[in-house]
Amino acid sequence: MSTTDFASLRLKPELFSNLESLGYERMTPIQTLSLPPVLAGQDVIGQGKTGSGKTAAFGLGLLQKLDVKRFRIQTLVLCPTRELADQVAVEIRKLGRAMHNVKVLTLCGGAAIGPQIGSLEHGAHIIVGTPGRIEDHLRKGTLKLDDVDTLILDEADRMLEMGFQDSLEAIVAHIPASRQTLLFSATFAEDMQRIARRMMRDPVMVEVEASEEVSSIDQRFYKVGADVDRLTALKLLLQEIRPESALVFCTTKRDVDDVCQQLQRSNFSAMALHGDMEQRDRDRTLILFSNNSISVLVATDVAARGLDIDALDLVVNYHPARDTDTHIHRIGRTGRAGSQGLACTLFDESDAHKIARLALPGDPVKHPRPLPKLTLLDQKTPYPAMQTLQIDGGKKQKLRPGDIVGALTNGGEVSFEQIGKINVTDNSAYVAVHQNIAKVAQHKLSEGKLKGRSFRVRKL
Ligand code: AMP
């Protein structure tokens, strides 16, 4: 038996057999290194990013320890963003699905607090949440952490960057000191070490080589300036590469808005994502981007944190990242799950030192790649593969994805393959369909009966 076999760990049989059904054949590097100390009850610091399998590393640890019969909150997982918290909760439920009655509850900002209080009254074993909201509940007395024996800080560096330090301290003060603490972070700078010293006991450090994960990404550097400005360079790259999904990083919110507007003016399918947006608009933008109805998402680093969007064809650094960690975090979003990714970075004379700091082979500052020919701009802009239809009915109206697929495919004009992602929220449902059948699909959904009712359906 190799040390990367899950069988080398003494997991509960129901956890172990479920891994097989999930298709997890062997441990990822971070799991191989961290699971033994995690299962032995030690505090562990794991340096690994999204995509490394870190969620299962702590998820298996907390589930192994969980006493389901004791209906108390035994684990608290803190995440920087709601998206990450949702993702973590999904993974924990998946890992624990063969254990009976494991109750995982997410508590995040941006959602109404009332229903959360109701859910807390019903009890839970595991809480996954964002620091601000957890602190709110502690203040109101609606959440008690006296029985917590495992605390997990996920993407701890991001939480600190987002200013959650005081919240973290306040929350930790409510958790018994005898707990096990697991901290995951892509970086381990001075402020993180301080947190670790204060909140952890003799932590074991586990580091996974980041360069290995990044090696499947084709990195290209383009110099902009007098001949071709940044925006033109971006348009040229989008015309040349014609990505289905591209994420473009800018430094400030203003740049995000400017770049997005300019792209839209030139007929590119683009939307902006930044911290000033209402949660509802943000959710909608993410739905449109992740179901391929929008090709280009322009975002700040903060806004893009914790986004669960795989398989991006392209990441563009419209401005270079301010440090190596941010750069790696950005480009790590392309080329996940073994596929080759592409990351293009634009820089001008004044940015050259930032590129030099990345210590890349081939000296891209001296030898940037030539930009595509300007004549490419005369081509028709690519348009997205899918179009989203919004149905004015959701979970509250008991609408389920199956009802929508049924209504669309009934009659045979729309095939199953022409339907993309379906997202059902409380009061709306979003269904992505191929552009060329969007009209037919809209007609079928609005004229046909869904759940015996007519709903308003519009193209977004
Ligand atoms: P994470 O880094 O936690 O976001 O995990 C990245 C993805 O890898 C998730 O979709 C997991 O379901 C998947 N995953 C985690 N561990 C394994 C494993 N040992 N084998 C295969 N897939 C895994």
Tab-separated table of C-alpha atoms and ligand atoms in Angstrom:
chain	number	residue	atom	x	y	z
A	1	MET	CA	0.000	0.000	0.000
A	2	SER	CA	1.398	3.378	-0.921
A	3	THR	CA	1.325	6.346	1.421
A	4	THR	CA	-0.985	8.109	-1.014
A	5	ASP	CA	-3.708	5.461	-0.592
A	6	PHE	CA	-6.637	6.548	1.535
A	7	ALA	CA	-6.513	3.018	2.926
A	8	SER	CA	-3.291	3.943	4.727
A	9	LEU	CA	-5.391	6.165	7.016
A	10	ARG	CA	-7.696	4.661	9.567
A	11	LEU	CA	-10.861	6.365	8.404
A	12	LYS	CA	-14.351	5.408	9.523
A	13	PRO	CA	-15.563	2.729	7.076
A	14	GLU	CA	-18.439	4.926	5.871
A	15	LEU	CA	-16.026	7.761	5.081
A	16	PHE	CA	-13.597	5.447	3.333
A	17	SER	CA	-16.120	3.631	1.148
A	18	ASN	CA	-17.692	6.919	0.096
A	19	LEU	CA	-14.361	8.195	-1.227
A	20	GLU	CA	-14.394	5.402	-3.747
A	21	SER	CA	-17.861	6.357	-4.911
A	22	LEU	CA	-16.654	9.966	-5.266
A	23	GLY	CA	-13.848	8.770	-7.522
A	24	TYR	CA	-11.105	9.920	-5.163
A	25	GLU	CA	-8.598	7.198	-5.916
A	26	ARG	CA	-5.582	8.507	-4.087
A	27	MET	CA	-4.645	11.437	-1.909
A	28	THR	CA	-3.493	14.712	-3.397
A	29	PRO	CA	-0.113	15.987	-2.110
A	30	ILE	CA	-1.667	18.264	0.505
A	31	GLN	CA	-3.895	15.415	1.741
A	32	THR	CA	-0.977	12.989	1.912
A	33	LEU	CA	0.983	15.416	4.041
A	34	SER	CA	-1.724	16.880	6.236
A	35	LEU	CA	-4.204	14.062	6.892
A	36	PRO	CA	-1.967	11.985	9.185
A	37	PRO	CA	-1.338	14.860	11.646
A	38	VAL	CA	-4.929	16.122	11.257
A	39	LEU	CA	-6.294	12.683	12.160
A	40	ALA	CA	-3.848	12.461	15.048
A	41	GLY	CA	-5.484	15.563	16.509
A	42	GLN	CA	-2.589	17.941	15.932
A	43	ASP	CA	-2.861	21.558	14.853
A	44	VAL	CA	-1.866	21.878	11.219
A	45	ILE	CA	-0.971	24.751	8.939
A	46	GLY	CA	-1.466	23.833	5.313
A	47	GLN	CA	-0.083	25.963	2.571
A	48	GLY	CA	-2.100	25.118	-0.489
A	49	LYS	CA	-4.554	26.841	-2.719
A	50	THR	CA	-7.953	26.097	-4.151
A	51	GLY	CA	-7.665	23.088	-6.410
A	52	SER	CA	-5.135	21.313	-4.206
A	53	GLY	CA	-7.759	19.227	-2.407
A	54	LYS	CA	-7.407	21.137	0.870
A	55	THR	CA	-11.141	21.065	1.569
A	56	ALA	CA	-11.150	17.280	1.694
A	57	ALA	CA	-7.981	17.412	3.804
A	58	PHE	CA	-9.757	19.209	6.632
A	59	GLY	CA	-13.213	17.836	5.730
A	60	LEU	CA	-12.163	14.246	6.296
A	61	GLY	CA	-10.428	15.276	9.504
A	62	LEU	CA	-13.476	16.944	10.991
A	63	LEU	CA	-15.883	14.214	9.874
A	64	GLN	CA	-13.669	11.484	11.308
A	65	LYS	CA	-13.806	13.208	14.667
A	66	LEU	CA	-17.479	14.129	14.572
A	67	ASP	CA	-19.780	12.468	17.071
A	68	VAL	CA	-23.065	12.524	15.163
A	69	LYS	CA	-25.096	11.382	18.158
A	70	ARG	CA	-24.038	14.470	20.084
A	71	PHE	CA	-26.210	17.075	18.427
A	72	ARG	CA	-23.996	20.061	19.215
A	73	ILE	CA	-21.881	22.390	17.114
A	74	GLN	CA	-18.541	20.590	17.086
A	75	THR	CA	-16.803	22.254	14.148
A	76	LEU	CA	-16.539	25.817	12.918
A	77	VAL	CA	-15.117	26.538	9.463
A	78	LEU	CA	-14.379	30.194	8.707
A	79	CYS	CA	-14.038	31.307	5.076
A	80	PRO	CA	-13.377	34.730	3.515
A	81	THR	CA	-16.345	34.755	1.126
A	82	ARG	CA	-19.824	33.382	0.810
A	83	GLU	CA	-18.914	31.612	-2.421
A	84	LEU	CA	-16.089	29.744	-0.741
A	85	ALA	CA	-18.272	28.916	2.275
A	86	ASP	CA	-20.937	27.456	-0.017
A	87	GLN	CA	-18.314	25.446	-1.855
A	88	VAL	CA	-16.840	24.117	1.401
A	89	ALA	CA	-20.266	23.148	2.730
A	90	VAL	CA	-21.029	21.264	-0.471
A	91	GLU	CA	-17.737	19.353	-0.253
A	92	ILE	CA	-18.246	18.458	3.430
A	93	ARG	CA	-21.783	17.193	2.723
A	94	LYS	CA	-20.422	15.150	-0.175
A	95	LEU	CA	-17.667	13.614	1.960
A	96	GLY	CA	-20.067	12.907	4.814
A	97	ARG	CA	-23.024	11.657	2.810
A	98	ALA	CA	-22.583	8.030	3.934
A	99	MET	CA	-22.665	9.074	7.605
A	100	HIS	CA	-26.204	9.438	8.835
A	101	ASN	CA	-27.750	12.803	9.691
A	102	VAL	CA	-24.701	15.026	9.577
A	103	LYS	CA	-26.035	18.562	9.739
A	104	VAL	CA	-23.958	21.281	8.034
A	105	LEU	CA	-25.181	24.870	8.234
A	106	THR	CA	-23.774	27.892	6.371
A	107	LEU	CA	-23.923	31.318	8.018
A	108	CYS	CA	-22.788	34.085	5.682
A	109	GLY	CA	-23.325	37.764	5.207
A	110	GLY	CA	-25.415	38.947	2.283
A	111	ALA	CA	-28.283	36.687	3.327
A	112	ALA	CA	-31.109	37.505	5.740
A	113	ILE	CA	-30.203	36.765	9.358
A	114	GLY	CA	-33.715	35.737	10.478
A	115	PRO	CA	-33.835	32.368	8.692
A	116	GLN	CA	-30.299	31.653	9.944
A	117	ILE	CA	-31.451	32.136	13.520
A	118	GLY	CA	-34.331	29.747	12.816
A	119	SER	CA	-31.925	27.136	11.444
A	120	LEU	CA	-29.634	27.531	14.444
A	121	GLU	CA	-32.545	26.816	16.751
A	122	HIS	CA	-32.901	23.467	14.985
A	123	GLY	CA	-29.251	22.702	15.731
A	124	ALA	CA	-26.242	21.650	13.657
A	125	HIS	CA	-22.968	19.723	13.902
A	126	ILE	CA	-20.856	21.830	11.571
A	127	ILE	CA	-21.025	25.547	10.869
A	128	VAL	CA	-19.400	27.029	7.781
A	129	GLY	CA	-19.463	30.810	7.601
A	130	THR	CA	-17.869	34.175	7.031
A	131	PRO	CA	-16.341	35.950	10.051
A	132	GLY	CA	-18.575	39.047	10.020
A	133	ARG	CA	-21.791	37.089	10.162
A	134	ILE	CA	-20.519	34.575	12.712
A	135	GLU	CA	-19.555	37.491	14.930
A	136	ASP	CA	-23.059	38.963	14.493
A	137	HIS	CA	-24.601	35.728	15.720
A	138	LEU	CA	-22.253	35.543	18.674
A	139	ARG	CA	-23.139	39.094	19.619
A	140	LYS	CA	-26.842	38.361	19.404
A	141	GLY	CA	-26.377	35.199	21.424
A	142	THR	CA	-27.935	33.096	18.668
A	143	LEU	CA	-24.779	30.996	18.252
A	144	LYS	CA	-22.873	29.146	20.988
A	145	LEU	CA	-19.450	27.709	20.334
A	146	ASP	CA	-18.812	26.091	23.742
A	147	ASP	CA	-18.794	22.581	22.282
A	148	VAL	CA	-16.557	23.297	19.321
A	149	ASP	CA	-13.495	21.061	19.304
A	150	THR	CA	-12.289	21.792	15.781
A	151	LEU	CA	-11.714	25.224	14.287
A	152	ILE	CA	-10.776	25.633	10.645
A	153	LEU	CA	-9.524	28.844	9.090
A	154	ASP	CA	-9.762	28.446	5.338
A	155	GLU	CA	-7.918	30.851	3.026
A	156	ALA	CA	-6.762	32.607	6.161
A	157	ASP	CA	-4.536	35.018	4.226
A	158	ARG	CA	-7.581	36.264	2.324
A	159	MET	CA	-9.497	36.764	5.550
A	160	LEU	CA	-6.708	38.937	6.899
A	161	GLU	CA	-6.461	40.907	3.667
A	162	MET	CA	-10.164	41.561	3.849
A	163	GLY	CA	-9.769	43.042	7.293
A	164	PHE	CA	-11.278	40.197	9.313
A	165	GLN	CA	-8.471	40.082	11.866
A	166	ASP	CA	-10.497	41.556	14.737
A	167	SER	CA	-13.497	39.389	13.918
A	168	LEU	CA	-11.290	36.306	13.975
A	169	GLU	CA	-9.898	37.203	17.387
A	170	ALA	CA	-13.371	37.870	18.758
A	171	ILE	CA	-14.692	34.564	17.435
A	172	VAL	CA	-11.758	32.506	18.677
A	173	ALA	CA	-12.307	33.899	22.179
A	174	HIS	CA	-15.642	32.005	22.214
A	175	ILE	CA	-14.093	28.630	21.406
A	176	PRO	CA	-12.566	26.368	24.080
A	177	ALA	CA	-8.775	26.503	24.129
A	178	SER	CA	-8.572	22.699	24.103
A	179	ARG	CA	-9.656	22.668	20.471
A	180	GLN	CA	-7.768	21.480	17.401
A	181	THR	CA	-7.052	24.318	14.972
A	182	LEU	CA	-6.363	23.854	11.267
A	183	LEU	CA	-5.275	26.797	9.174
A	184	PHE	CA	-5.102	26.837	5.388
A	185	SER	CA	-3.538	29.652	3.488
A	186	ALA	CA	-1.874	30.139	0.111
A	187	THR	CA	0.751	32.375	1.719
A	188	PHE	CA	2.403	32.521	5.100
A	189	ALA	CA	3.627	36.049	5.626
A	190	GLU	CA	4.432	37.750	8.935
A	191	ASP	CA	0.848	38.606	9.939
A	192	MET	CA	-0.217	35.020	9.326
A	193	GLN	CA	2.591	33.721	11.516
A	194	ARG	CA	1.379	36.018	14.254
A	195	ILE	CA	-2.164	34.650	13.980
A	196	ALA	CA	-0.792	31.115	14.042
A	197	ARG	CA	1.256	31.811	17.154
A	198	ARG	CA	-1.757	33.235	18.952
A	199	MET	CA	-4.376	30.732	17.921
A	200	MET	CA	-2.528	27.454	17.462
A	201	ARG	CA	-0.551	24.963	19.525
A	202	ASP	CA	2.700	23.559	18.080
A	203	PRO	CA	1.310	23.471	14.584
A	204	VAL	CA	2.707	21.083	11.999
A	205	MET	CA	3.580	22.940	8.801
A	206	VAL	CA	2.615	21.313	5.546
A	207	GLU	CA	3.682	22.892	2.331
A	208	VAL	CA	2.891	21.856	-1.203
A	209	GLU	CA	5.074	23.042	-4.001
A	210	ALA	CA	3.106	25.769	-5.749
A	211	SER	CA	5.282	25.753	-8.831
A	212	GLU	CA	4.081	22.254	-9.718
A	213	GLU	CA	0.498	23.393	-9.937
A	214	VAL	CA	1.359	26.454	-11.940
A	215	SER	CA	3.515	24.620	-14.471
A	216	SER	CA	0.573	23.621	-16.644
A	217	ILE	CA	-0.165	27.268	-17.340
A	218	ASP	CA	1.165	28.927	-20.451
A	219	GLN	CA	2.219	32.399	-19.327
A	220	ARG	CA	2.562	35.148	-21.918
A	221	PHE	CA	3.735	38.696	-21.375
A	222	TYR	CA	2.931	41.599	-23.663
A	223	LYS	CA	4.385	45.054	-23.532
A	224	VAL	CA	1.983	47.929	-24.079
A	225	GLY	CA	2.788	51.600	-24.430
A	226	ALA	CA	3.256	54.119	-27.167
A	227	ASP	CA	2.264	51.896	-30.134
A	228	VAL	CA	-0.593	49.937	-28.650
A	229	ASP	CA	-2.425	50.933	-25.487
A	230	ARG	CA	-3.612	48.492	-22.830
A	231	LEU	CA	-7.227	48.417	-23.888
A	232	THR	CA	-6.390	47.776	-27.537
A	233	ALA	CA	-4.009	45.034	-26.479
A	234	LEU	CA	-6.776	43.400	-24.438
A	235	LYS	CA	-9.201	43.523	-27.357
A	236	LEU	CA	-6.580	42.048	-29.676
A	237	LEU	CA	-5.950	39.150	-27.324
A	238	LEU	CA	-9.677	38.487	-26.929
A	239	GLN	CA	-10.062	38.514	-30.720
A	240	GLU	CA	-7.132	36.207	-31.236
A	241	ILE	CA	-7.823	33.709	-28.476
A	242	ARG	CA	-11.625	33.938	-28.599
A	243	PRO	CA	-12.062	32.358	-25.138
A	244	GLU	CA	-15.364	30.936	-23.980
A	245	SER	CA	-14.606	32.239	-20.481
A	246	ALA	CA	-11.978	34.824	-19.634
A	247	LEU	CA	-11.294	36.598	-16.349
A	248	VAL	CA	-9.627	40.010	-16.642
A	249	PHE	CA	-7.992	41.451	-13.522
A	250	CYS	CA	-7.716	45.196	-12.960
A	251	THR	CA	-6.272	47.005	-9.966
A	252	THR	CA	-9.137	49.349	-9.071
A	253	LYS	CA	-12.922	49.334	-9.239
A	254	ARG	CA	-12.776	52.310	-11.561
A	255	ASP	CA	-10.588	50.457	-13.999
A	256	VAL	CA	-12.969	47.511	-13.813
A	257	ASP	CA	-15.898	49.710	-14.806
A	258	ASP	CA	-13.941	51.544	-17.510
A	259	VAL	CA	-12.543	48.421	-19.112
A	260	CYS	CA	-15.893	46.685	-18.984
A	261	GLN	CA	-17.711	49.627	-20.588
A	262	GLN	CA	-15.116	49.937	-23.320
A	263	LEU	CA	-15.360	46.242	-24.113
A	264	GLN	CA	-19.135	46.419	-24.251
A	265	ARG	CA	-18.917	49.437	-26.539
A	266	SER	CA	-16.786	47.379	-28.894
A	267	ASN	CA	-19.390	44.598	-28.804
A	268	PHE	CA	-17.562	42.157	-26.567
A	269	SER	CA	-19.684	40.122	-24.216
A	270	ALA	CA	-18.391	41.460	-20.901
A	271	MET	CA	-19.577	42.171	-17.365
A	272	ALA	CA	-17.943	43.743	-14.319
A	273	LEU	CA	-17.543	42.346	-10.831
A	274	HIS	CA	-16.450	44.445	-7.880
A	275	GLY	CA	-17.087	45.012	-4.216
A	276	ASP	CA	-19.543	47.889	-4.629
A	277	MET	CA	-22.141	45.701	-6.280
A	278	GLU	CA	-25.312	44.571	-4.552
A	279	GLN	CA	-25.202	40.890	-3.645
A	280	ARG	CA	-28.090	40.215	-6.026
A	281	ASP	CA	-26.326	41.747	-9.022
A	282	ARG	CA	-23.166	39.949	-8.100
A	283	ASP	CA	-24.954	36.588	-7.946
A	284	ARG	CA	-26.591	37.231	-11.298
A	285	THR	CA	-23.333	38.214	-12.964
A	286	LEU	CA	-21.698	35.056	-11.668
A	287	ILE	CA	-24.542	32.902	-12.906
A	288	LEU	CA	-24.265	34.424	-16.400
A	289	PHE	CA	-20.511	34.011	-16.468
A	290	SER	CA	-20.395	30.486	-15.125
A	291	ASN	CA	-23.075	29.243	-17.527
A	292	ASN	CA	-21.207	30.696	-20.529
A	293	SER	CA	-23.700	33.444	-21.394
A	294	ILE	CA	-21.000	36.050	-20.799
A	295	SER	CA	-17.494	35.526	-22.136
A	296	VAL	CA	-15.478	38.089	-20.232
A	297	LEU	CA	-15.626	38.936	-16.551
A	298	VAL	CA	-13.658	42.014	-15.513
A	299	ALA	CA	-12.864	41.992	-11.788
A	300	THR	CA	-10.732	43.254	-8.950
A	301	ASP	CA	-8.714	40.779	-6.894
A	302	VAL	CA	-11.000	41.198	-3.908
A	303	ALA	CA	-14.146	40.565	-5.937
A	304	ALA	CA	-12.708	37.480	-7.589
A	305	ARG	CA	-11.781	35.808	-4.316
A	306	GLY	CA	-13.415	32.518	-3.624
A	307	LEU	CA	-15.137	32.417	-7.007
A	308	ASP	CA	-15.877	28.843	-7.842
A	309	ILE	CA	-15.425	28.942	-11.573
A	310	ASP	CA	-13.393	26.159	-13.109
A	311	ALA	CA	-11.950	25.733	-16.497
A	312	LEU	CA	-11.331	29.325	-17.449
A	313	ASP	CA	-9.696	29.361	-20.864
A	314	LEU	CA	-7.913	32.578	-20.181
A	315	VAL	CA	-6.822	34.889	-17.390
A	316	VAL	CA	-5.646	38.373	-18.366
A	317	ASN	CA	-3.720	40.591	-16.017
A	318	TYR	CA	-4.794	43.937	-17.392
A	319	HIS	CA	-2.484	45.368	-14.772
A	320	PRO	CA	0.225	43.151	-13.306
A	321	ALA	CA	-0.465	41.888	-9.776
A	322	ARG	CA	1.255	43.797	-7.013
A	323	ASP	CA	3.067	40.728	-5.673
A	324	THR	CA	3.942	37.179	-6.590
A	325	ASP	CA	1.294	35.561	-4.396
A	326	THR	CA	-1.487	37.548	-5.977
A	327	HIS	CA	-0.107	36.753	-9.405
A	328	ILE	CA	-0.077	33.034	-8.678
A	329	HIS	CA	-3.542	33.179	-7.184
A	330	ARG	CA	-4.858	34.933	-10.280
A	331	ILE	CA	-3.326	32.696	-12.882
A	332	GLY	CA	-4.132	29.560	-10.888
A	333	ARG	CA	-7.722	29.999	-12.029
A	334	THR	CA	-6.924	28.867	-15.525
A	335	GLY	CA	-5.841	25.358	-16.382
A	336	ARG	CA	-7.394	23.589	-13.422
A	337	ALA	CA	-7.870	19.852	-13.260
A	338	GLY	CA	-4.957	18.996	-15.480
A	339	SER	CA	-5.956	21.032	-18.540
A	340	GLN	CA	-3.495	23.539	-19.934
A	341	GLY	CA	-4.319	27.109	-18.998
A	342	LEU	CA	-3.375	30.406	-20.536
A	343	ALA	CA	-2.475	33.563	-18.623
A	344	CYS	CA	-1.623	36.799	-20.436
A	345	THR	CA	-0.090	39.723	-18.593
A	346	LEU	CA	0.018	43.257	-19.985
A	347	PHE	CA	2.732	45.555	-18.716
A	348	ASP	CA	4.206	48.895	-19.590
A	349	GLU	CA	7.544	50.489	-18.879
A	350	SER	CA	6.535	51.462	-15.359
A	351	ASP	CA	5.305	47.935	-14.495
A	352	ALA	CA	8.473	46.205	-15.667
A	353	HIS	CA	9.896	45.878	-12.158
A	354	LYS	CA	6.787	43.968	-11.033
A	355	ILE	CA	7.272	41.424	-13.796
A	356	ALA	CA	10.967	41.133	-13.017
A	357	ARG	CA	10.081	40.263	-9.410
A	358	LEU	CA	8.123	37.210	-10.561
A	359	ALA	CA	11.477	35.596	-11.401
A	360	LEU	CA	10.246	33.819	-14.493
A	361	PRO	CA	12.422	31.981	-16.957
A	362	GLY	CA	13.124	33.642	-20.295
A	363	ASP	CA	13.142	37.243	-19.031
A	364	PRO	CA	9.757	38.374	-20.385
A	365	VAL	CA	10.552	42.049	-19.736
A	366	LYS	CA	13.366	41.964	-22.258
A	367	HIS	CA	11.614	39.558	-24.573
A	368	PRO	CA	7.875	40.189	-24.496
A	369	ARG	CA	5.671	38.438	-27.025
A	370	PRO	CA	4.540	40.440	-30.028
A	371	LEU	CA	0.890	41.484	-29.861
A	372	PRO	CA	-1.490	40.201	-32.527
A	373	LYS	CA	-1.889	42.327	-35.667
A	374	LEU	CA	-4.160	45.353	-35.352
A	375	THR	CA	-6.258	44.199	-38.313
A	376	LEU	CA	-7.787	41.597	-35.992
A	377	LEU	CA	-9.902	44.409	-34.564
A	378	ASP	CA	-11.870	44.561	-37.811
A	379	GLN	CA	-13.169	41.037	-37.241
A	380	LYS	CA	-16.564	40.381	-35.811
A	381	THR	CA	-16.305	39.966	-32.027
A	382	PRO	CA	-16.899	36.454	-30.707
A	383	TYR	CA	-20.219	35.925	-29.045
A	384	PRO	CA	-20.988	33.581	-26.190
A	385	ALA	CA	-22.192	30.052	-26.816
A	386	MET	CA	-25.157	30.303	-24.491
A	387	GLN	CA	-27.967	32.655	-23.625
A	388	THR	CA	-29.678	32.809	-20.243
A	389	LEU	CA	-33.426	32.774	-19.785
A	390	GLN	CA	-34.708	34.031	-16.481
A	391	ILE	CA	-37.900	32.481	-15.188
A	392	ASP	CA	-39.813	34.474	-12.573
A	393	GLY	CA	-40.236	31.507	-10.280
A	394	GLY	CA	-37.822	29.569	-8.082
A	395	LYS	CA	-37.525	27.359	-5.036
A	396	LYS	CA	-40.378	29.145	-3.281
A	397	GLN	CA	-42.636	28.233	-6.200
A	398	LYS	CA	-41.277	24.678	-5.964
A	399	LEU	CA	-39.608	24.922	-9.353
A	400	ARG	CA	-36.841	22.385	-9.861
A	401	PRO	CA	-34.264	21.939	-12.645
A	402	GLY	CA	-36.025	18.754	-13.727
A	403	ASP	CA	-39.271	20.658	-14.351
A	404	ILE	CA	-37.429	23.104	-16.598
A	405	VAL	CA	-35.606	20.418	-18.567
A	406	GLY	CA	-38.915	18.567	-18.940
A	407	ALA	CA	-40.776	21.621	-20.249
A	408	LEU	CA	-37.962	22.413	-22.695
A	409	THR	CA	-37.433	18.953	-24.174
A	410	ASN	CA	-41.095	18.073	-24.322
A	411	GLY	CA	-42.128	18.116	-28.004
A	412	GLY	CA	-38.626	17.559	-29.344
A	413	GLU	CA	-37.692	21.031	-30.695
A	414	VAL	CA	-35.070	21.409	-27.958
A	415	SER	CA	-32.646	18.608	-27.198
A	416	PHE	CA	-31.039	17.856	-23.876
A	417	GLU	CA	-27.619	18.791	-25.283
A	418	GLN	CA	-28.805	22.316	-26.078
A	419	ILE	CA	-29.522	23.015	-22.431
A	420	GLY	CA	-26.696	24.258	-20.214
A	421	LYS	CA	-26.477	25.042	-16.535
A	422	ILE	CA	-29.622	25.648	-14.535
A	423	ASN	CA	-29.536	27.734	-11.347
A	424	VAL	CA	-32.597	27.937	-9.169
A	425	THR	CA	-32.667	30.671	-6.515
A	426	ASP	CA	-35.475	31.476	-4.082
A	427	ASN	CA	-37.657	33.411	-6.509
A	428	SER	CA	-36.017	32.966	-9.909
A	429	ALA	CA	-34.559	30.295	-12.099
A	430	TYR	CA	-31.860	30.818	-14.687
A	431	VAL	CA	-31.439	28.391	-17.522
A	432	ALA	CA	-28.678	28.602	-20.107
A	433	VAL	CA	-29.575	27.426	-23.597
A	434	HIS	CA	-27.692	27.471	-26.897
A	435	GLN	CA	-27.975	30.843	-28.626
A	436	ASN	CA	-29.648	29.406	-31.707
A	437	ILE	CA	-32.597	27.936	-29.825
A	438	ALA	CA	-33.027	30.708	-27.253
A	439	LYS	CA	-36.182	32.049	-28.874
A	440	VAL	CA	-37.848	28.658	-29.143
A	441	ALA	CA	-36.846	27.851	-25.582
A	442	GLN	CA	-38.247	31.116	-24.260
A	443	HIS	CA	-41.505	30.441	-26.051
A	444	LYS	CA	-41.732	26.889	-24.723
A	445	LEU	CA	-41.104	27.972	-21.154
A	446	SER	CA	-43.496	30.902	-21.152
A	447	GLU	CA	-46.312	29.348	-23.154
A	448	GLY	CA	-46.003	25.818	-21.912
A	449	LYS	CA	-46.918	25.094	-18.370
A	450	LEU	CA	-44.281	24.705	-15.717
A	451	LYS	CA	-45.689	23.020	-12.633
A	452	GLY	CA	-49.146	23.680	-14.089
A	453	ARG	CA	-48.568	27.450	-14.063
A	454	SER	CA	-47.367	30.133	-16.474
A	455	PHE	CA	-44.284	32.040	-15.450
A	456	ARG	CA	-42.838	35.159	-17.019
A	457	VAL	CA	-39.656	34.291	-18.928
A	458	ARG	CA	-37.177	36.799	-20.312
A	459	LYS	CA	-33.876	36.709	-22.110
A	460	LEU	CA	-31.022	38.268	-20.198
B	1	AMP	P1	-10.233	22.023	-3.253
B	1	AMP	O1	-8.784	22.355	-3.404
B	1	AMP	O2	-10.573	21.609	-1.903
B	1	AMP	O3	-11.085	23.148	-3.775
B	1	AMP	O4	-10.544	20.736	-4.180
B	1	AMP	C1	-10.459	20.752	-5.572
B	1	AMP	C2	-11.276	19.630	-6.227
B	1	AMP	O5	-10.619	18.370	-6.097
B	1	AMP	C3	-12.650	19.424	-5.622
B	1	AMP	O6	-13.581	19.377	-6.683
B	1	AMP	C4	-12.587	18.077	-4.917
B	1	AMP	O7	-13.840	17.433	-4.994
B	1	AMP	C5	-11.514	17.347	-5.694
B	1	AMP	N1	-10.723	16.400	-4.871
B	1	AMP	C6	-10.287	16.590	-3.604
B	1	AMP	N2	-9.543	15.540	-3.207
B	1	AMP	C7	-9.492	14.686	-4.225
B	1	AMP	C8	-8.867	13.394	-4.432
B	1	AMP	N3	-8.127	12.833	-3.472
B	1	AMP	N4	-9.019	12.789	-5.615
B	1	AMP	C9	-9.758	13.373	-6.586
B	1	AMP	N5	-10.372	14.565	-6.475
B	1	AMP	C10	-10.237	15.219	-5.309
